[in-house]
Amino acid sequence: MASTQLHPCDWRGLIRSGIHDPGDLPPSFSGDPDALGEVARVYPMRINRYFWERLLEKGEPLARQVIPDPRELDDTAGLEDPLGEEKDSPVLHLTHRYPDRVLFVVTLECAVYCRFCTRKRKVGRAGGVTDDTIRAGLAYIAAHPGIRDVLVSGGDPLMLSDTKLGGILESLRRIPHVRVIRIGTRMPGVLPRRITAGLIRVLKKAHPLFMNLHFNHPEEITEEVRSAVEKLADAGIPLGCQTVLLRGINDRPEILERLFTELIGMRIRPYYLLQGDLARGADHFRTPLETGLGILRALRGRISGLALPALMVDLPGGGGKVPLCPDYVVQKEAAAWTFRNYLGRPYRYPQPE
Ligand SMILES: *Cc1c(COP(=O)(O)O)cnc(C)c1O
Ligand code: SF4
């Protein structure tokens, strides 16, 4: 066993042999290496070997998500804690904002560090999540019978070993009021080799378990990704996807149409399309609110409703998530409302007498 653990091609090896410093980027990517070095000292960089190779094949849409950009340090609009998570944290690394569910951060590590990450202030830094904070989180959940749904998040929870993740899931399963466990992870799309038979065994024991994956661009989907996702779906895990709307990367209807229809083809249901939040250092990725609305309007009716996520704005200051919907109502009268359908044609719906 020990020798397979050290094999350079297992998932941990692919992380170790990845790119962790802008100085290791080929000149065509690094621009001004000193400037990028400065960025990476503030916001850590990591591109694992698998994702790096895909990035070399696919270029821009992958590169821009993970290569540091000097604009990260110029951002004065952004907020350190854009969603006000800390003020709703009764214990460190657990956010309890809604009555029946909590967000439980179990690691601050990821297989790539996305430059637009909401938790830029935390990810990739030492000394955050410890066995003690995890124990405290579990104790808090056990002590609050109103919590039905635990969203295990990070960082990326699949960075934990099978044993460690399995231990957390088992502890959650032993709490009778916890109905649903959710895991939020980008791993199947950025390091598909992490989806091992051993991991699947651990996940299957945690049912009812849901997973929300993270894909932003159709070029992230490869044969290896498909087979990793297939293993998860075959394990009976309902799969969702949270996509971040990113300026210049996926903010066009044609790109998201390709992404969303590919996803349902892999049994992943697009769940949320997230408007960029105000994370400090990520302002250059934000799109105007109209962009997301325009995309939804363009896709509604054109692609399967199954493939259409809800557009969500996570409000700054801890207001939580609200959906943003294109308005199809043209006029509201006592007797009838008038709508416009996806082709822009007007239709009347009479109210009951
Ligand atoms: C997004 C989020 C949730 C989960 O919200 P859903 O709409 O149920 O997916 C829970 N807690 C916090 C703090 C969140 O940000
Ligand atoms: S994988 Fe998720 S938590 Fe990690 S850096 Fe990317 S967006 Fe942030």
Short mmCIF file of C-alpha atoms and ligand atoms in Angstrom, two decimals:
data_model
loop_
_atom_site.label_atom_id
_atom_site.label_comp_id
_atom_site.label_asym_id
_atom_site.label_seq_id
_atom_site.Cartn_x
_atom_site.Cartn_y
_atom_site.Cartn_z
CA MET A 1 0.00 0.00 0.00
CA ALA A 2 2.73 2.43 0.97
CA SER A 3 4.23 2.31 -2.51
CA THR A 4 0.94 3.12 -4.24
CA GLN A 5 0.51 6.07 -1.84
CA LEU A 6 3.78 7.47 -3.13
CA HIS A 7 3.06 6.90 -6.80
CA PRO A 8 3.44 10.27 -8.51
CA CYS A 9 0.18 9.81 -10.34
CA ASP A 10 -2.12 9.41 -7.35
CA TRP A 11 -4.13 12.48 -6.49
CA ARG A 12 -1.84 13.69 -3.74
CA GLY A 13 1.14 13.32 -6.05
CA LEU A 14 -0.65 15.39 -8.67
CA ILE A 15 -1.08 18.15 -6.10
CA ARG A 16 2.53 17.97 -4.94
CA SER A 17 3.85 18.14 -8.49
CA GLY A 18 1.58 21.05 -9.34
CA ILE A 19 2.46 24.73 -9.61
CA HIS A 20 2.51 26.60 -6.32
CA ASP A 21 4.57 29.62 -7.21
CA PRO A 22 4.27 32.08 -10.11
CA GLY A 23 8.04 31.73 -10.56
CA ASP A 24 7.40 28.21 -11.89
CA LEU A 25 5.05 29.40 -14.64
CA PRO A 26 6.34 29.45 -18.20
CA PRO A 27 7.07 33.02 -19.34
CA SER A 28 4.02 33.13 -21.58
CA PHE A 29 1.81 32.97 -18.48
CA SER A 30 3.70 34.86 -15.86
CA GLY A 31 3.79 38.37 -17.35
CA ASP A 32 5.66 40.17 -14.61
CA PRO A 33 6.74 37.33 -12.29
CA ASP A 34 7.57 39.70 -9.41
CA ALA A 35 4.09 41.23 -9.52
CA LEU A 36 2.48 37.79 -9.59
CA GLY A 37 4.73 36.63 -6.77
CA GLU A 38 3.43 39.47 -4.67
CA VAL A 39 -0.17 38.47 -5.44
CA ALA A 40 0.51 34.84 -4.52
CA ARG A 41 2.02 35.89 -1.19
CA VAL A 42 -1.32 37.50 -0.28
CA TYR A 43 -3.62 34.98 -1.97
CA PRO A 44 -1.98 31.55 -2.32
CA MET A 45 -1.61 29.90 -5.69
CA ARG A 46 -2.09 26.22 -6.47
CA ILE A 47 -2.65 24.49 -9.77
CA ASN A 48 -2.39 20.72 -9.49
CA ARG A 49 -0.68 18.78 -12.25
CA TYR A 50 -3.91 17.43 -13.78
CA PHE A 51 -5.49 20.87 -14.06
CA TRP A 52 -2.24 22.39 -15.30
CA GLU A 53 -2.12 19.93 -18.19
CA ARG A 54 -5.76 20.66 -19.09
CA LEU A 55 -4.99 24.37 -18.86
CA LEU A 56 -2.16 23.99 -21.37
CA GLU A 57 -4.55 22.27 -23.78
CA LYS A 58 -7.54 24.56 -23.30
CA GLY A 59 -5.96 27.94 -22.57
CA GLU A 60 -7.75 31.06 -21.36
CA PRO A 61 -11.01 29.79 -19.85
CA LEU A 62 -9.09 27.57 -17.45
CA ALA A 63 -6.01 29.75 -17.06
CA ARG A 64 -7.88 32.84 -15.97
CA GLN A 65 -9.57 30.96 -13.14
CA VAL A 66 -6.33 29.94 -11.41
CA ILE A 67 -3.42 32.17 -12.52
CA PRO A 68 -2.83 35.11 -10.19
CA ASP A 69 -3.59 38.55 -11.60
CA PRO A 70 -2.10 41.84 -10.35
CA ARG A 71 -5.64 43.27 -10.26
CA GLU A 72 -6.29 41.13 -7.18
CA LEU A 73 -4.22 43.54 -5.14
CA ASP A 74 -5.81 46.68 -6.66
CA ASP A 75 -9.31 45.84 -5.54
CA THR A 76 -10.66 48.50 -3.20
CA ALA A 77 -14.38 47.71 -3.68
CA GLY A 78 -14.19 44.19 -2.29
CA LEU A 79 -14.83 43.13 1.27
CA GLU A 80 -12.70 40.84 3.40
CA ASP A 81 -15.74 38.76 4.45
CA PRO A 82 -18.19 39.52 1.61
CA LEU A 83 -21.04 37.36 2.89
CA GLY A 84 -20.72 38.34 6.53
CA GLU A 85 -20.06 34.71 7.41
CA GLU A 86 -18.06 35.45 10.53
CA LYS A 87 -20.84 37.34 12.26
CA ASP A 88 -23.16 34.35 11.82
CA SER A 89 -20.57 31.90 13.14
CA PRO A 90 -21.45 30.62 16.60
CA VAL A 91 -18.28 28.52 16.51
CA LEU A 92 -15.23 29.05 14.37
CA HIS A 93 -15.69 27.85 10.74
CA LEU A 94 -19.40 27.07 11.08
CA THR A 95 -21.98 29.52 9.73
CA HIS A 96 -25.57 29.22 10.94
CA ARG A 97 -27.58 31.74 8.96
CA TYR A 98 -30.77 29.92 8.04
CA PRO A 99 -32.92 28.13 10.62
CA ASP A 100 -32.53 24.57 9.37
CA ARG A 101 -29.08 24.38 7.82
CA VAL A 102 -25.46 25.20 8.49
CA LEU A 103 -22.32 25.67 6.46
CA PHE A 104 -19.50 23.65 8.01
CA VAL A 105 -15.96 24.41 6.85
CA VAL A 106 -13.82 21.31 7.41
CA THR A 107 -10.61 22.28 5.59
CA LEU A 108 -9.08 25.37 4.00
CA GLU A 109 -7.22 23.47 1.30
CA CYS A 110 -8.23 22.92 -2.32
CA ALA A 111 -6.76 21.19 -5.35
CA VAL A 112 -6.63 24.54 -7.15
CA TYR A 113 -7.03 28.00 -5.68
CA CYS A 114 -9.65 29.82 -7.72
CA ARG A 115 -8.80 33.48 -8.01
CA PHE A 116 -12.48 34.46 -7.62
CA CYS A 117 -13.08 32.40 -4.47
CA THR A 118 -15.60 33.80 -1.99
CA ARG A 119 -13.39 32.56 0.81
CA LYS A 120 -10.20 34.04 -0.59
CA ARG A 121 -9.56 35.44 2.85
CA LYS A 122 -9.22 31.91 4.22
CA VAL A 123 -8.31 29.30 1.63
CA GLY A 124 -4.78 28.00 1.39
CA ARG A 125 -3.70 29.51 4.68
CA ALA A 126 -2.25 27.64 7.59
CA GLY A 127 -3.71 27.34 11.03
CA GLY A 128 -7.42 27.68 10.36
CA VAL A 129 -9.31 24.45 10.62
CA THR A 130 -8.14 21.98 13.26
CA ASP A 131 -9.49 18.82 14.86
CA ASP A 132 -10.73 21.09 17.64
CA THR A 133 -12.75 23.36 15.35
CA ILE A 134 -14.24 20.28 13.68
CA ARG A 135 -15.15 18.78 17.07
CA ALA A 136 -16.68 22.10 18.14
CA GLY A 137 -18.70 22.26 14.91
CA LEU A 138 -20.02 18.73 15.40
CA ALA A 139 -20.92 19.50 19.01
CA TYR A 140 -22.79 22.63 17.93
CA ILE A 141 -24.78 20.71 15.32
CA ALA A 142 -25.58 17.94 17.82
CA ALA A 143 -26.80 20.54 20.33
CA HIS A 144 -29.19 22.24 17.86
CA PRO A 145 -32.10 19.99 16.90
CA GLY A 146 -33.36 22.54 14.37
CA ILE A 147 -30.48 21.70 12.03
CA ARG A 148 -31.66 19.28 9.36
CA ASP A 149 -29.15 19.91 6.61
CA VAL A 150 -25.38 20.20 6.99
CA LEU A 151 -23.42 21.63 4.12
CA VAL A 152 -19.88 20.27 4.45
CA SER A 153 -17.67 22.79 2.72
CA GLY A 154 -14.26 24.40 2.71
CA GLY A 155 -11.87 24.81 1.05
CA ASP A 156 -12.62 21.47 -0.56
CA PRO A 157 -13.75 18.69 1.79
CA LEU A 158 -12.37 16.06 -0.60
CA MET A 159 -8.87 17.30 0.29
CA LEU A 160 -9.30 15.35 3.52
CA SER A 161 -8.24 11.71 3.58
CA ASP A 162 -10.98 9.12 3.19
CA THR A 163 -10.57 8.24 6.86
CA LYS A 164 -10.88 11.78 8.09
CA LEU A 165 -13.79 12.70 5.83
CA GLY A 166 -15.45 9.38 6.66
CA GLY A 167 -15.10 10.14 10.37
CA ILE A 168 -16.82 13.51 9.99
CA LEU A 169 -19.64 12.04 7.89
CA GLU A 170 -20.13 9.22 10.38
CA SER A 171 -20.30 11.65 13.29
CA LEU A 172 -22.92 13.68 11.41
CA ARG A 173 -24.90 10.53 10.62
CA ARG A 174 -25.02 9.68 14.32
CA ILE A 175 -26.90 12.94 15.01
CA PRO A 176 -30.55 11.95 14.67
CA HIS A 177 -31.90 15.35 13.59
CA VAL A 178 -29.45 15.70 10.67
CA ARG A 179 -31.44 14.44 7.69
CA VAL A 180 -29.38 15.53 4.76
CA ILE A 181 -25.65 15.90 4.40
CA ARG A 182 -24.36 17.91 1.47
CA ILE A 183 -20.78 18.13 0.29
CA GLY A 184 -19.65 21.09 -1.80
CA THR A 185 -16.61 20.21 -3.90
CA ARG A 186 -14.78 21.23 -7.04
CA MET A 187 -12.67 18.06 -7.01
CA PRO A 188 -14.43 16.01 -9.77
CA GLY A 189 -13.76 18.85 -12.23
CA VAL A 190 -10.27 19.88 -11.15
CA LEU A 191 -8.70 16.63 -9.93
CA PRO A 192 -10.96 13.75 -10.99
CA ARG A 193 -8.47 11.13 -9.81
CA ARG A 194 -9.57 11.97 -6.26
CA ILE A 195 -12.79 10.02 -6.90
CA THR A 196 -11.39 6.64 -5.88
CA ALA A 197 -13.19 3.40 -5.05
CA GLY A 198 -12.26 4.00 -1.39
CA LEU A 199 -13.85 7.44 -1.40
CA ILE A 200 -17.01 6.08 -2.98
CA ARG A 201 -17.29 3.50 -0.18
CA VAL A 202 -17.03 6.28 2.42
CA LEU A 203 -19.61 8.46 0.66
CA LYS A 204 -22.12 5.65 0.20
CA LYS A 205 -22.25 5.13 3.96
CA ALA A 206 -23.36 8.73 4.48
CA HIS A 207 -26.67 8.59 2.59
CA PRO A 208 -28.87 10.58 2.22
CA LEU A 209 -25.90 12.48 0.85
CA PHE A 210 -26.10 15.14 -1.84
CA MET A 211 -23.14 16.69 -3.61
CA ASN A 212 -22.88 20.07 -5.21
CA LEU A 213 -20.07 20.16 -7.72
CA HIS A 214 -18.48 23.24 -9.24
CA PHE A 215 -18.03 23.70 -12.97
CA ASN A 216 -17.70 27.05 -14.70
CA HIS A 217 -16.80 26.26 -18.29
CA PRO A 218 -17.50 23.39 -20.71
CA GLU A 219 -13.75 23.02 -21.38
CA GLU A 220 -13.40 21.69 -17.81
CA ILE A 221 -15.21 18.52 -18.86
CA THR A 222 -12.88 15.74 -20.01
CA GLU A 223 -13.15 11.97 -20.29
CA GLU A 224 -11.54 11.61 -16.87
CA VAL A 225 -14.07 14.04 -15.41
CA ARG A 226 -16.93 12.14 -17.00
CA SER A 227 -15.84 8.87 -15.50
CA ALA A 228 -15.31 10.40 -12.03
CA VAL A 229 -18.79 11.93 -12.12
CA GLU A 230 -20.27 8.65 -13.31
CA LYS A 231 -18.89 6.88 -10.23
CA LEU A 232 -20.55 9.45 -7.97
CA ALA A 233 -23.87 9.25 -9.80
CA ASP A 234 -23.75 5.44 -9.78
CA ALA A 235 -23.24 5.61 -6.00
CA GLY A 236 -26.72 7.09 -5.81
CA ILE A 237 -25.58 10.59 -4.90
CA PRO A 238 -27.82 13.31 -6.35
CA LEU A 239 -25.44 15.73 -8.03
CA GLY A 240 -25.91 19.47 -8.38
CA CYS A 241 -23.65 22.15 -9.76
CA GLN A 242 -22.86 25.63 -8.57
CA THR A 243 -21.43 27.78 -11.33
CA VAL A 244 -19.90 31.18 -10.72
CA LEU A 245 -20.64 33.80 -13.33
CA LEU A 246 -17.22 35.11 -14.35
CA ARG A 247 -16.52 38.13 -16.50
CA GLY A 248 -14.76 37.27 -19.73
CA ILE A 249 -14.80 33.54 -18.93
CA ASN A 250 -18.38 32.25 -19.05
CA ASP A 251 -20.59 35.34 -19.22
CA ARG A 252 -22.19 34.48 -22.57
CA PRO A 253 -25.33 32.40 -23.21
CA GLU A 254 -23.61 30.12 -25.78
CA ILE A 255 -20.95 29.07 -23.26
CA LEU A 256 -23.37 28.40 -20.43
CA GLU A 257 -25.77 26.60 -22.75
CA ARG A 258 -22.95 24.20 -23.62
CA LEU A 259 -21.96 23.83 -19.98
CA PHE A 260 -25.44 23.24 -18.59
CA THR A 261 -26.50 20.78 -21.28
CA GLU A 262 -23.22 18.85 -20.86
CA LEU A 263 -23.86 18.72 -17.12
CA ILE A 264 -27.31 17.17 -17.34
CA GLY A 265 -25.83 14.69 -19.80
CA MET A 266 -23.61 13.59 -16.89
CA ARG A 267 -26.56 13.46 -14.45
CA ILE A 268 -25.55 16.73 -12.79
CA ARG A 269 -28.42 19.12 -12.24
CA PRO A 270 -27.35 22.79 -12.49
CA TYR A 271 -28.42 24.21 -9.12
CA TYR A 272 -27.17 27.76 -8.78
CA LEU A 273 -25.59 30.26 -11.14
CA LEU A 274 -23.92 32.55 -8.67
CA GLN A 275 -23.53 36.24 -9.26
CA GLY A 276 -19.97 37.16 -8.30
CA ASP A 277 -19.80 38.38 -4.74
CA LEU A 278 -17.73 41.16 -3.31
CA ALA A 279 -14.76 39.09 -2.15
CA ARG A 280 -11.77 41.39 -1.94
CA GLY A 281 -9.39 40.63 -4.77
CA ALA A 282 -12.06 39.26 -7.09
CA ASP A 283 -13.70 42.45 -8.29
CA HIS A 284 -12.36 42.09 -11.84
CA PHE A 285 -14.46 38.93 -12.25
CA ARG A 286 -17.78 40.59 -11.44
CA THR A 287 -20.42 41.13 -14.11
CA PRO A 288 -23.29 43.65 -14.02
CA LEU A 289 -26.50 42.12 -12.62
CA GLU A 290 -28.08 42.50 -16.07
CA THR A 291 -25.61 40.03 -17.59
CA GLY A 292 -26.86 37.04 -15.61
CA LEU A 293 -30.47 38.01 -16.17
CA GLY A 294 -29.86 38.35 -19.90
CA ILE A 295 -28.28 34.89 -20.00
CA LEU A 296 -31.21 33.29 -18.19
CA ARG A 297 -33.63 35.05 -20.48
CA ALA A 298 -31.75 33.79 -23.51
CA LEU A 299 -31.66 30.21 -22.24
CA ARG A 300 -35.20 29.88 -20.85
CA GLY A 301 -37.30 28.03 -23.37
CA ARG A 302 -34.28 27.27 -25.52
CA ILE A 303 -32.83 24.53 -23.29
CA SER A 304 -34.43 21.99 -20.97
CA GLY A 305 -35.71 23.38 -17.69
CA LEU A 306 -33.65 20.64 -16.05
CA ALA A 307 -30.53 22.32 -17.34
CA LEU A 308 -31.40 25.79 -16.02
CA PRO A 309 -30.04 26.81 -12.61
CA ALA A 310 -31.42 29.61 -10.48
CA LEU A 311 -29.46 32.84 -10.64
CA MET A 312 -28.54 33.74 -7.07
CA VAL A 313 -27.11 36.84 -5.49
CA ASP A 314 -25.48 36.25 -2.13
CA LEU A 315 -26.02 39.62 -0.51
CA PRO A 316 -23.10 41.47 1.00
CA GLY A 317 -23.17 41.82 4.76
CA GLY A 318 -24.83 38.49 5.48
CA GLY A 319 -28.23 39.02 3.90
CA GLY A 320 -28.10 35.51 2.46
CA LYS A 321 -28.94 34.32 -1.03
CA VAL A 322 -31.82 35.67 -3.08
CA PRO A 323 -32.89 34.50 -6.54
CA LEU A 324 -32.87 36.97 -9.39
CA CYS A 325 -35.47 36.12 -12.05
CA PRO A 326 -36.13 37.65 -15.45
CA ASP A 327 -39.53 39.28 -15.34
CA TYR A 328 -42.06 37.68 -17.66
CA VAL A 329 -45.05 39.65 -16.39
CA VAL A 330 -45.88 42.63 -18.59
CA GLN A 331 -49.06 43.83 -16.93
CA LYS A 332 -51.11 42.90 -13.84
CA GLU A 333 -54.84 43.61 -14.00
CA ALA A 334 -57.58 42.40 -11.67
CA ALA A 335 -59.04 40.08 -14.30
CA ALA A 336 -55.87 38.85 -15.97
CA TRP A 337 -52.13 39.13 -16.08
CA THR A 338 -50.25 39.57 -19.31
CA PHE A 339 -46.98 37.67 -19.85
CA ARG A 340 -44.32 37.57 -22.47
CA ASN A 341 -43.09 34.08 -23.35
CA TYR A 342 -39.50 33.18 -24.17
CA LEU A 343 -39.97 34.39 -27.74
CA GLY A 344 -41.23 37.76 -26.52
CA ARG A 345 -44.84 37.14 -27.57
CA PRO A 346 -47.61 38.40 -25.24
CA TYR A 347 -50.16 36.02 -23.63
CA ARG A 348 -52.99 36.62 -21.16
CA TYR A 349 -53.69 34.41 -18.15
CA PRO A 350 -57.18 35.08 -16.70
CA GLN A 351 -57.52 34.97 -12.90
CA PRO A 352 -60.15 32.74 -11.31
CA GLU A 353 -63.53 34.48 -10.78
C1 LIG B 1 -25.52 29.01 0.58
C2 LIG B 1 -25.58 28.76 2.00
C3 LIG B 1 -26.38 27.72 2.53
C4 LIG B 1 -27.16 26.79 1.65
O1 LIG B 1 -28.17 27.46 1.00
P1 LIG B 1 -29.17 26.70 0.01
O2 LIG B 1 -29.92 27.79 -0.64
O3 LIG B 1 -30.03 25.82 0.88
O4 LIG B 1 -28.36 25.90 -0.93
C5 LIG B 1 -26.42 27.56 3.88
N1 LIG B 1 -25.75 28.39 4.72
C6 LIG B 1 -24.99 29.40 4.25
C7 LIG B 1 -24.28 30.27 5.21
C8 LIG B 1 -24.87 29.61 2.87
O5 LIG B 1 -24.10 30.60 2.41
S1 SF4 B 2 -12.31 25.08 -5.00
FE1 SF4 B 2 -13.97 26.27 -4.08
S2 SF4 B 2 -13.24 26.83 -2.01
FE2 SF4 B 2 -11.45 26.17 -3.23
S3 SF4 B 2 -10.61 28.04 -4.08
FE3 SF4 B 2 -12.02 27.21 -5.61
S4 SF4 B 2 -13.98 28.23 -5.18
FE4 SF4 B 2 -12.69 28.51 -3.36
#
